[in-house]
mmCIF file of the C-alpha atoms, coordinates in Angstrom:
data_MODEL
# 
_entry.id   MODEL 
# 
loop_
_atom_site.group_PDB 
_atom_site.id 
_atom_site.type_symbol 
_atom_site.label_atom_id 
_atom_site.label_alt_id 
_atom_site.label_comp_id 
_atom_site.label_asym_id 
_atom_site.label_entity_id 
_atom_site.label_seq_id 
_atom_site.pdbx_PDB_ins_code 
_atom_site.Cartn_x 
_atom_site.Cartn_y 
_atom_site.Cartn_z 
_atom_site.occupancy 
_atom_site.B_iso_or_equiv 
_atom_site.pdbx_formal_charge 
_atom_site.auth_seq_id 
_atom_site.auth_comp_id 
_atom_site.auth_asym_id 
_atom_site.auth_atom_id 
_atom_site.pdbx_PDB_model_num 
ATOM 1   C CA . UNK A 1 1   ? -15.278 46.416 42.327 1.00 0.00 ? 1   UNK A CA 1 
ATOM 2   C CA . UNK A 1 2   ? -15.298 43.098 40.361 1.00 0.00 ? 2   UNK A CA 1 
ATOM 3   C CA . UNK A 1 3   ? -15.967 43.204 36.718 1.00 0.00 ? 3   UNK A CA 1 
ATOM 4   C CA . UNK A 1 4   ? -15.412 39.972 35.633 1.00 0.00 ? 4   UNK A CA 1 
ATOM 5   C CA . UNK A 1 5   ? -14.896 37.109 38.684 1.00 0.00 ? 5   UNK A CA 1 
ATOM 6   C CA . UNK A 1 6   ? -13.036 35.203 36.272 1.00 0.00 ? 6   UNK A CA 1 
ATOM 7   C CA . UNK A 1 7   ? -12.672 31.167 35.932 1.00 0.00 ? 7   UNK A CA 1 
ATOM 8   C CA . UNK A 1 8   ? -8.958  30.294 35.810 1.00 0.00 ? 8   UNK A CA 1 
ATOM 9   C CA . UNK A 1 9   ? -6.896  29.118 39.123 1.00 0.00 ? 9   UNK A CA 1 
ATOM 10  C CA . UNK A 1 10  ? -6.713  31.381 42.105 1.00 0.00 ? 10  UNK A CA 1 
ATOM 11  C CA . UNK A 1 11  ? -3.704  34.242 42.734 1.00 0.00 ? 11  UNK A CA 1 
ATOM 12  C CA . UNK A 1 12  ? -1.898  33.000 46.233 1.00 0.00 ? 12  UNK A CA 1 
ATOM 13  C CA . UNK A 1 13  ? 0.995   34.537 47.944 1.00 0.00 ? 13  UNK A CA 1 
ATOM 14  C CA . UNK A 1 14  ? 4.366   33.332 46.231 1.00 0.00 ? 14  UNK A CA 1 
ATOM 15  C CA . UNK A 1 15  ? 2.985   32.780 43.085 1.00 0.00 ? 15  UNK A CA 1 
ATOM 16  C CA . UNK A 1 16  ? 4.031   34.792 40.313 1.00 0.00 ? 16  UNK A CA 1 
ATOM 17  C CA . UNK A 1 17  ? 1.163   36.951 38.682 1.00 0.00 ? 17  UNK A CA 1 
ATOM 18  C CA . UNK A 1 18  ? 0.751   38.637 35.291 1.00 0.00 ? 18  UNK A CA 1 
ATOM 19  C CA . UNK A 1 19  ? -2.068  41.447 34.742 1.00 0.00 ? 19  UNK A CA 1 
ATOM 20  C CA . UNK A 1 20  ? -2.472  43.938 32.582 1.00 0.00 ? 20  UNK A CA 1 
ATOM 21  C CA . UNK A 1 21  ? -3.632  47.633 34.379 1.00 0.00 ? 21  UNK A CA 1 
ATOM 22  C CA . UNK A 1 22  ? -4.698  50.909 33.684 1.00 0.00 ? 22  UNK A CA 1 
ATOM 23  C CA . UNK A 1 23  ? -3.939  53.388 36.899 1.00 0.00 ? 23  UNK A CA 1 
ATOM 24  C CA . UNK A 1 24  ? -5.750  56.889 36.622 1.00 0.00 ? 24  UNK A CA 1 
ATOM 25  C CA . UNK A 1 25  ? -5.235  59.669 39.517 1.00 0.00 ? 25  UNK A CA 1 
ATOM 26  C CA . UNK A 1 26  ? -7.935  59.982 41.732 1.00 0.00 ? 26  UNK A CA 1 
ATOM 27  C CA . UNK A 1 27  ? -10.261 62.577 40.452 1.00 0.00 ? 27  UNK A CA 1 
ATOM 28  C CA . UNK A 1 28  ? -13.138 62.827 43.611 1.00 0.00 ? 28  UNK A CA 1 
ATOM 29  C CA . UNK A 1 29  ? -13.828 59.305 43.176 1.00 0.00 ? 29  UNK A CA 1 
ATOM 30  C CA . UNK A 1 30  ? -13.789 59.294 39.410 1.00 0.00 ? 30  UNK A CA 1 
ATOM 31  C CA . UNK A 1 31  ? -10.895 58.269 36.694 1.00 0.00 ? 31  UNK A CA 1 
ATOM 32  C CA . UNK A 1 32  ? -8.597  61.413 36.226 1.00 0.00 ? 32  UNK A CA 1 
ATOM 33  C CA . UNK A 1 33  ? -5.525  61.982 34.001 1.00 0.00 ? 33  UNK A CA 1 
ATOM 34  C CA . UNK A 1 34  ? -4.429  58.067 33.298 1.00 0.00 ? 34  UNK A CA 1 
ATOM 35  C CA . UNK A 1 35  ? -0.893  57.632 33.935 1.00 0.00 ? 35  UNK A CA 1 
ATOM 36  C CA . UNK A 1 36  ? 0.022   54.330 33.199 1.00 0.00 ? 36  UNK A CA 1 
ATOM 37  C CA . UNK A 1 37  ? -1.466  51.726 30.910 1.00 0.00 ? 37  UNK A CA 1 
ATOM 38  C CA . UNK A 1 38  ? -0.053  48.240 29.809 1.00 0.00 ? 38  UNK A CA 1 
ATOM 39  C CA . UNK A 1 39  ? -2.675  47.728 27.186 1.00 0.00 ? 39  UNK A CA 1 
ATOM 40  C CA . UNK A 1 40  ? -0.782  50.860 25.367 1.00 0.00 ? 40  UNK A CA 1 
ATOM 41  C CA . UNK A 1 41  ? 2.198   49.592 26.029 1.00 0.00 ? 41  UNK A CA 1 
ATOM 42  C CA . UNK A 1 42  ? 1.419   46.314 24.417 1.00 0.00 ? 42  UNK A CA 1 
ATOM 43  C CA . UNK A 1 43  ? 2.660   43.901 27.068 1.00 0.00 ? 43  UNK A CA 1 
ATOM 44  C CA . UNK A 1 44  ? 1.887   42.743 30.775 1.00 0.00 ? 44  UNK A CA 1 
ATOM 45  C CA . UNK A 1 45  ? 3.703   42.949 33.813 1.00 0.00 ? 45  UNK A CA 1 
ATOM 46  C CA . UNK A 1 46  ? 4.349   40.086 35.889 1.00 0.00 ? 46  UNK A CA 1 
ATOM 47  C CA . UNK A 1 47  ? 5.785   40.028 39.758 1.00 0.00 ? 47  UNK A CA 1 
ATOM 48  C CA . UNK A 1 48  ? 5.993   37.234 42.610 1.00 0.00 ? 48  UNK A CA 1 
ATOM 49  C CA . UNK A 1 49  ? 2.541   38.227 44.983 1.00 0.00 ? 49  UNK A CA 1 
ATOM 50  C CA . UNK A 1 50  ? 3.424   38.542 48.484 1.00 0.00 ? 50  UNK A CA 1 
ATOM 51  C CA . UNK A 1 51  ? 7.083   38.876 47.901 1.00 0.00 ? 51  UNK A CA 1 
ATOM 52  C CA . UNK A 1 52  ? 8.289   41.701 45.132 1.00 0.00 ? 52  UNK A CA 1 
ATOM 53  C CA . UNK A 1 53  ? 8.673   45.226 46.203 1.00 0.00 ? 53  UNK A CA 1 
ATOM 54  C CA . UNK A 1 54  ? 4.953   46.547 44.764 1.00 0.00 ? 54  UNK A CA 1 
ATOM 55  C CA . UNK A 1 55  ? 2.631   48.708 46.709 1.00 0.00 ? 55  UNK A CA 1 
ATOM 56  C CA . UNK A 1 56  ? 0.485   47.637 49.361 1.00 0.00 ? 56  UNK A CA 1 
ATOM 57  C CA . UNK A 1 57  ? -2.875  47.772 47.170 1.00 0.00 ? 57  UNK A CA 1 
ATOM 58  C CA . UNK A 1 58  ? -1.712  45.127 44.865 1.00 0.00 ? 58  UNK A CA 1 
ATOM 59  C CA . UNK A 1 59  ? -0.738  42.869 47.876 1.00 0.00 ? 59  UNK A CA 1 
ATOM 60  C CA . UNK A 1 60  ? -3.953  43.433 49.204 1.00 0.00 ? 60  UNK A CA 1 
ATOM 61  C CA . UNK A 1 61  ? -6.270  42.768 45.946 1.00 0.00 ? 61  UNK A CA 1 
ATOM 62  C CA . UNK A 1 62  ? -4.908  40.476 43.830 1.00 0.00 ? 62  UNK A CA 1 
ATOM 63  C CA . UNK A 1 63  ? -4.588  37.480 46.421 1.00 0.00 ? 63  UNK A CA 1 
ATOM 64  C CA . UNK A 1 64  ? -7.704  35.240 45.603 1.00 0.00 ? 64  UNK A CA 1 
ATOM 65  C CA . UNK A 1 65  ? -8.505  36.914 42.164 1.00 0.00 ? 65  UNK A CA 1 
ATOM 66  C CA . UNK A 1 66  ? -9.182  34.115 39.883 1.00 0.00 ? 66  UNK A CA 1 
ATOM 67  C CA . UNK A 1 67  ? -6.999  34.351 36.304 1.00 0.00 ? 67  UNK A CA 1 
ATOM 68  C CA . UNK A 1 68  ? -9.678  36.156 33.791 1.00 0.00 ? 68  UNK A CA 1 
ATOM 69  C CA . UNK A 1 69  ? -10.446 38.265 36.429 1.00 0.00 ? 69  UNK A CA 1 
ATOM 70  C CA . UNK A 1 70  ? -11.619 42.058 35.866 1.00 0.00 ? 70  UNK A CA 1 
ATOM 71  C CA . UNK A 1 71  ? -11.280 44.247 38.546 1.00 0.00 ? 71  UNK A CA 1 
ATOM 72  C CA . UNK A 1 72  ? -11.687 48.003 39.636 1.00 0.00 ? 72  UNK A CA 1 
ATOM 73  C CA . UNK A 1 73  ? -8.889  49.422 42.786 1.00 0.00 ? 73  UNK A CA 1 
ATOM 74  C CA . UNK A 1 74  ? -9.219  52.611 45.043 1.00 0.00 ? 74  UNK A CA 1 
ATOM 75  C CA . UNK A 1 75  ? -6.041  52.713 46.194 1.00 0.00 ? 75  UNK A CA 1 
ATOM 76  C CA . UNK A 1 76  ? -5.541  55.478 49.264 1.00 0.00 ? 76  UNK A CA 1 
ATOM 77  C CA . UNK A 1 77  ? -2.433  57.356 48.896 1.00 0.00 ? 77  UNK A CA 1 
ATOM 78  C CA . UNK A 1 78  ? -0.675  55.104 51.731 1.00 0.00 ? 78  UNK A CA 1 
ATOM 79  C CA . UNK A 1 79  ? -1.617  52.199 50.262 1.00 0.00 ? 79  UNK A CA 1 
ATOM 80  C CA . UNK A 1 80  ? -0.459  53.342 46.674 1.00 0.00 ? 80  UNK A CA 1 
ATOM 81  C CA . UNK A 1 81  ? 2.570   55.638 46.130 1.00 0.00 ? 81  UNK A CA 1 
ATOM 82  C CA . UNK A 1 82  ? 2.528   57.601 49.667 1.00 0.00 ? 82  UNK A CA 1 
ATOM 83  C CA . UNK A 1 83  ? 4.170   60.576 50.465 1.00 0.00 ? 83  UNK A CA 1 
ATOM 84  C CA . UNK A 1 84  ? 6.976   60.048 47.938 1.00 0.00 ? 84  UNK A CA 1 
ATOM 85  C CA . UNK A 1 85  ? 4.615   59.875 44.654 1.00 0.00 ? 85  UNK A CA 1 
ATOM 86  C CA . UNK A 1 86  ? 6.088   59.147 41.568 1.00 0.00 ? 86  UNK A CA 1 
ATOM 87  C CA . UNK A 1 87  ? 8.677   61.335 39.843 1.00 0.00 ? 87  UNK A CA 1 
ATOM 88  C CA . UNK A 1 88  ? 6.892   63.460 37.291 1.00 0.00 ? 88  UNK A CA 1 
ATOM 89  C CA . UNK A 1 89  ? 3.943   60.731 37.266 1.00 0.00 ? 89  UNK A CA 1 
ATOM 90  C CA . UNK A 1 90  ? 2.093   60.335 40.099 1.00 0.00 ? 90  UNK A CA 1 
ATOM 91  C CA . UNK A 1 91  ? 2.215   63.548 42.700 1.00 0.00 ? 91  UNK A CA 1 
ATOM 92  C CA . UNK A 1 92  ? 2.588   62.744 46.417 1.00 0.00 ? 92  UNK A CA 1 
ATOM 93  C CA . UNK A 1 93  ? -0.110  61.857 48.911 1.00 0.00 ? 93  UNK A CA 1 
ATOM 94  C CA . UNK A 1 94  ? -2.196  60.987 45.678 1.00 0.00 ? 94  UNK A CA 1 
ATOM 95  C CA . UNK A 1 95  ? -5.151  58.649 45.618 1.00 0.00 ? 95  UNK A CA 1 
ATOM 96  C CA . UNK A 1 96  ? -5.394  56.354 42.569 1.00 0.00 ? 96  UNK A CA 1 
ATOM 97  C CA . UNK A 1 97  ? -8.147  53.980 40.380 1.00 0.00 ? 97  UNK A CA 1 
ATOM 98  C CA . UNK A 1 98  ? -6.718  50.885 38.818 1.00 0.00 ? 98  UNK A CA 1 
ATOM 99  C CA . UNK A 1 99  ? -8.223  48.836 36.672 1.00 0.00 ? 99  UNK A CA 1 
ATOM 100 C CA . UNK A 1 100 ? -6.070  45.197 36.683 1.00 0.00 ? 100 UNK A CA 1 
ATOM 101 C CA . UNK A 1 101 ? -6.924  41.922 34.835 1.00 0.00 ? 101 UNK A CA 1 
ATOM 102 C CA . UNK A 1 102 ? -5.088  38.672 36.143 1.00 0.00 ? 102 UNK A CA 1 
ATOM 103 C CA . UNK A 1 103 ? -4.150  37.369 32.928 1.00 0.00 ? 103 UNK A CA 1 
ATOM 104 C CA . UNK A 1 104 ? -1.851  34.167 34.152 1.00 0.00 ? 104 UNK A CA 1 
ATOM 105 C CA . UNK A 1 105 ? -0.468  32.706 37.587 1.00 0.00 ? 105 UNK A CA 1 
ATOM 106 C CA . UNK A 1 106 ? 2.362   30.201 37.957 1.00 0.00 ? 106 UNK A CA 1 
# 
């Protein structure tokens, strides 16, 4: 679900991305417990699209996002975190909501 289309250039494959996110469990379709937020933490992340190690969703939905861009994720369970989870963060075979700007691509 787009939020804001944005206005800046266009995220492609090899280019590195930085966004800020919010990722919630899955609570039936709505925002559960929140378990990660880069806003809180003050500062963005930043990986190479198409090429880092990052789970399927993000390879899937940030491609043509345009920088300023808003945008609401359901991730499935095999396209987020999978069987494995996250130690003591995100439970296995759980479905998560992100909420990602694209703040910059270079």
């Amino acid at each position: 679900q787009d939020f804001d289309m944005g206005n800046g250039p266009i995220a492609e494959t090899g280019m590195i991305v930085v966004v800020h996110l919010i990722g919630w469990l899955d609570d039936n379709g709505a925002k559960g417990s929140k378990f990660i937020s880069t806003y809180d933490r003050g500062k963005p992340v930043s990986y190479n699209l198409g090429t880092d190690k990052v789970m399927e969703a993000w390879s899937q939905a940030i491609p043509v996002m345009k920088t300023g861009g808003k945008r609401r994720l359901w991730v499935p369970s095999k396209l987020g975190y999978g069987e494995k989870g996250v130690v003591q963060i995100v439970p296995p075979n759980a479905d998560l909501v992100f909420d990602v700007e694209l703040l910059e691509v270079r």
